[in-house]
Amino acid sequence: MGKKKKQEIDLSNIKTVRLEINFSVPKEQFDELLRKMAHIAEEKISDQVEEKKEEDKTKKKKD
């Protein structure tokens, strides 16, 4: 019997890759992660609001 050829995949033809990852985390750690993520999101939103206010002030001064 002959040897089987290794099947090669042409990576240049691949447009998407789908990964399925299953993991488990204790509820306390997951809740802490969500809390931190929410805090980061709030900081980004407040930073964007402050930047917008500053832009508006500079526009008013130019007018």
Tab-separated table of N, CA and C in Angstrom, residues 2-42:
chain	number	residue	atom	x	y	z
A	2	GLY	N	0.407	2.283	-0.704
A	2	GLY	CA	1.160	3.521	-0.813
A	2	GLY	C	0.889	4.470	0.346
A	3	LYS	N	1.780	5.445	0.444
A	3	LYS	CA	1.610	6.451	1.494
A	3	LYS	C	0.532	7.447	1.078
A	4	LYS	N	-0.197	7.951	2.057
A	4	LYS	CA	-1.203	8.975	1.781
A	4	LYS	C	-0.510	10.324	1.671
A	5	LYS	N	-0.949	11.127	0.712
A	5	LYS	CA	-0.407	12.474	0.584
A	5	LYS	C	-1.054	13.369	1.631
A	6	LYS	N	-0.260	14.282	2.172
A	6	LYS	CA	-0.821	15.255	3.099
A	6	LYS	C	-1.647	16.250	2.305
A	7	GLN	N	-2.835	16.545	2.812
A	7	GLN	CA	-3.702	17.499	2.145
A	7	GLN	C	-3.260	18.902	2.533
A	8	GLU	N	-2.914	19.712	1.523
A	8	GLU	CA	-2.467	21.077	1.778
A	8	GLU	C	-3.588	22.048	1.479
A	9	ILE	N	-3.681	23.096	2.287
A	9	ILE	CA	-4.702	24.124	2.118
A	9	ILE	C	-4.030	25.390	1.626
A	10	ASP	N	-4.575	25.960	0.560
A	10	ASP	CA	-4.052	27.209	0.023
A	10	ASP	C	-4.599	28.362	0.861
A	11	LEU	N	-3.756	28.951	1.700
A	11	LEU	CA	-4.185	29.989	2.626
A	11	LEU	C	-4.614	31.271	1.914
A	12	SER	N	-4.177	31.489	0.706
A	12	SER	CA	-4.551	32.714	-0.003
A	12	SER	C	-6.019	32.701	-0.422
A	13	ASN	N	-6.647	31.534	-0.468
A	13	ASN	CA	-8.052	31.439	-0.850
A	13	ASN	C	-9.003	31.549	0.338
A	14	ILE	N	-8.473	31.564	1.554
A	14	ILE	CA	-9.318	31.618	2.740
A	14	ILE	C	-9.710	33.069	3.005
A	15	LYS	N	-11.016	33.320	3.112
A	15	LYS	CA	-11.513	34.666	3.358
A	15	LYS	C	-11.994	34.843	4.800
A	16	THR	N	-12.524	33.808	5.406
A	16	THR	CA	-12.980	33.888	6.789
A	16	THR	C	-12.569	32.637	7.540
A	17	VAL	N	-12.486	32.800	8.831
A	17	VAL	CA	-12.166	31.684	9.709
A	17	VAL	C	-13.162	31.721	10.859
A	18	ARG	N	-13.735	30.604	11.183
A	18	ARG	CA	-14.698	30.532	12.279
A	18	ARG	C	-14.104	29.669	13.385
A	19	LEU	N	-14.092	30.229	14.596
A	19	LEU	CA	-13.586	29.506	15.750
A	19	LEU	C	-14.697	29.355	16.771
A	20	GLU	N	-14.786	28.212	17.350
A	20	GLU	CA	-15.715	27.990	18.447
A	20	GLU	C	-14.888	27.632	19.668
A	21	ILE	N	-14.996	28.477	20.691
A	21	ILE	CA	-14.218	28.266	21.907
A	21	ILE	C	-15.177	28.155	23.081
A	22	ASN	N	-15.058	27.100	23.802
A	22	ASN	CA	-15.865	26.906	25.003
A	22	ASN	C	-14.934	26.940	26.208
A	23	PHE	N	-15.270	27.781	27.174
A	23	PHE	CA	-14.502	27.815	28.402
A	23	PHE	C	-15.440	28.148	29.551
A	24	SER	N	-15.031	27.790	30.727
A	24	SER	CA	-15.867	28.088	31.881
A	24	SER	C	-15.058	28.919	32.873
A	25	VAL	N	-15.755	29.863	33.493
A	25	VAL	CA	-15.139	30.775	34.447
A	25	VAL	C	-16.059	30.840	35.656
A	26	PRO	N	-15.509	30.908	36.847
A	26	PRO	CA	-16.369	31.067	38.020
A	26	PRO	C	-17.204	32.346	37.912
A	27	LYS	N	-18.423	32.297	38.398
A	27	LYS	CA	-19.361	33.416	38.271
A	27	LYS	C	-18.788	34.705	38.843
A	28	GLU	N	-18.085	34.628	39.967
A	28	GLU	CA	-17.531	35.824	40.599
A	28	GLU	C	-16.524	36.513	39.676
A	29	GLN	N	-15.669	35.740	39.030
A	29	GLN	CA	-14.674	36.318	38.125
A	29	GLN	C	-15.343	36.904	36.889
A	30	PHE	N	-16.365	36.246	36.393
A	30	PHE	CA	-17.077	36.745	35.225
A	30	PHE	C	-17.777	38.063	35.542
A	31	ASP	N	-18.417	38.137	36.708
A	31	ASP	CA	-19.082	39.373	37.123
A	31	ASP	C	-18.078	40.511	37.256
A	32	GLU	N	-16.907	40.220	37.807
A	32	GLU	CA	-15.860	41.236	37.951
A	32	GLU	C	-15.392	41.718	36.579
A	33	LEU	N	-15.238	40.813	35.643
A	33	LEU	CA	-14.837	41.186	34.282
A	33	LEU	C	-15.884	42.083	33.636
A	34	LEU	N	-17.149	41.735	33.768
A	34	LEU	CA	-18.217	42.570	33.210
A	34	LEU	C	-18.219	43.957	33.835
A	35	ARG	N	-17.993	44.020	35.134
A	35	ARG	CA	-17.961	45.310	35.829
A	35	ARG	C	-16.824	46.183	35.289
A	36	LYS	N	-15.651	45.580	35.095
A	36	LYS	CA	-14.504	46.327	34.563
A	36	LYS	C	-14.763	46.787	33.133
A	37	MET	N	-15.364	45.917	32.331
A	37	MET	CA	-15.655	46.283	30.940
A	37	MET	C	-16.649	47.437	30.882
A	38	ALA	N	-17.652	47.419	31.744
A	38	ALA	CA	-18.636	48.491	31.777
A	38	ALA	C	-17.972	49.796	32.194
A	39	HIS	N	-17.059	49.721	33.144
A	39	HIS	CA	-16.352	50.915	33.611
A	39	HIS	C	-15.508	51.508	32.484
A	40	ILE	N	-14.834	50.663	31.721
A	40	ILE	CA	-14.025	51.125	30.592
A	40	ILE	C	-14.910	51.791	29.549
A	41	ALA	N	-16.061	51.187	29.267
A	41	ALA	CA	-16.979	51.755	28.278
A	41	ALA	C	-17.478	53.118	28.738
A	42	GLU	N	-17.785	53.266	30.026
A	42	GLU	CA	-18.238	54.551	30.559
A	42	GLU	C	-17.159	55.611	30.413
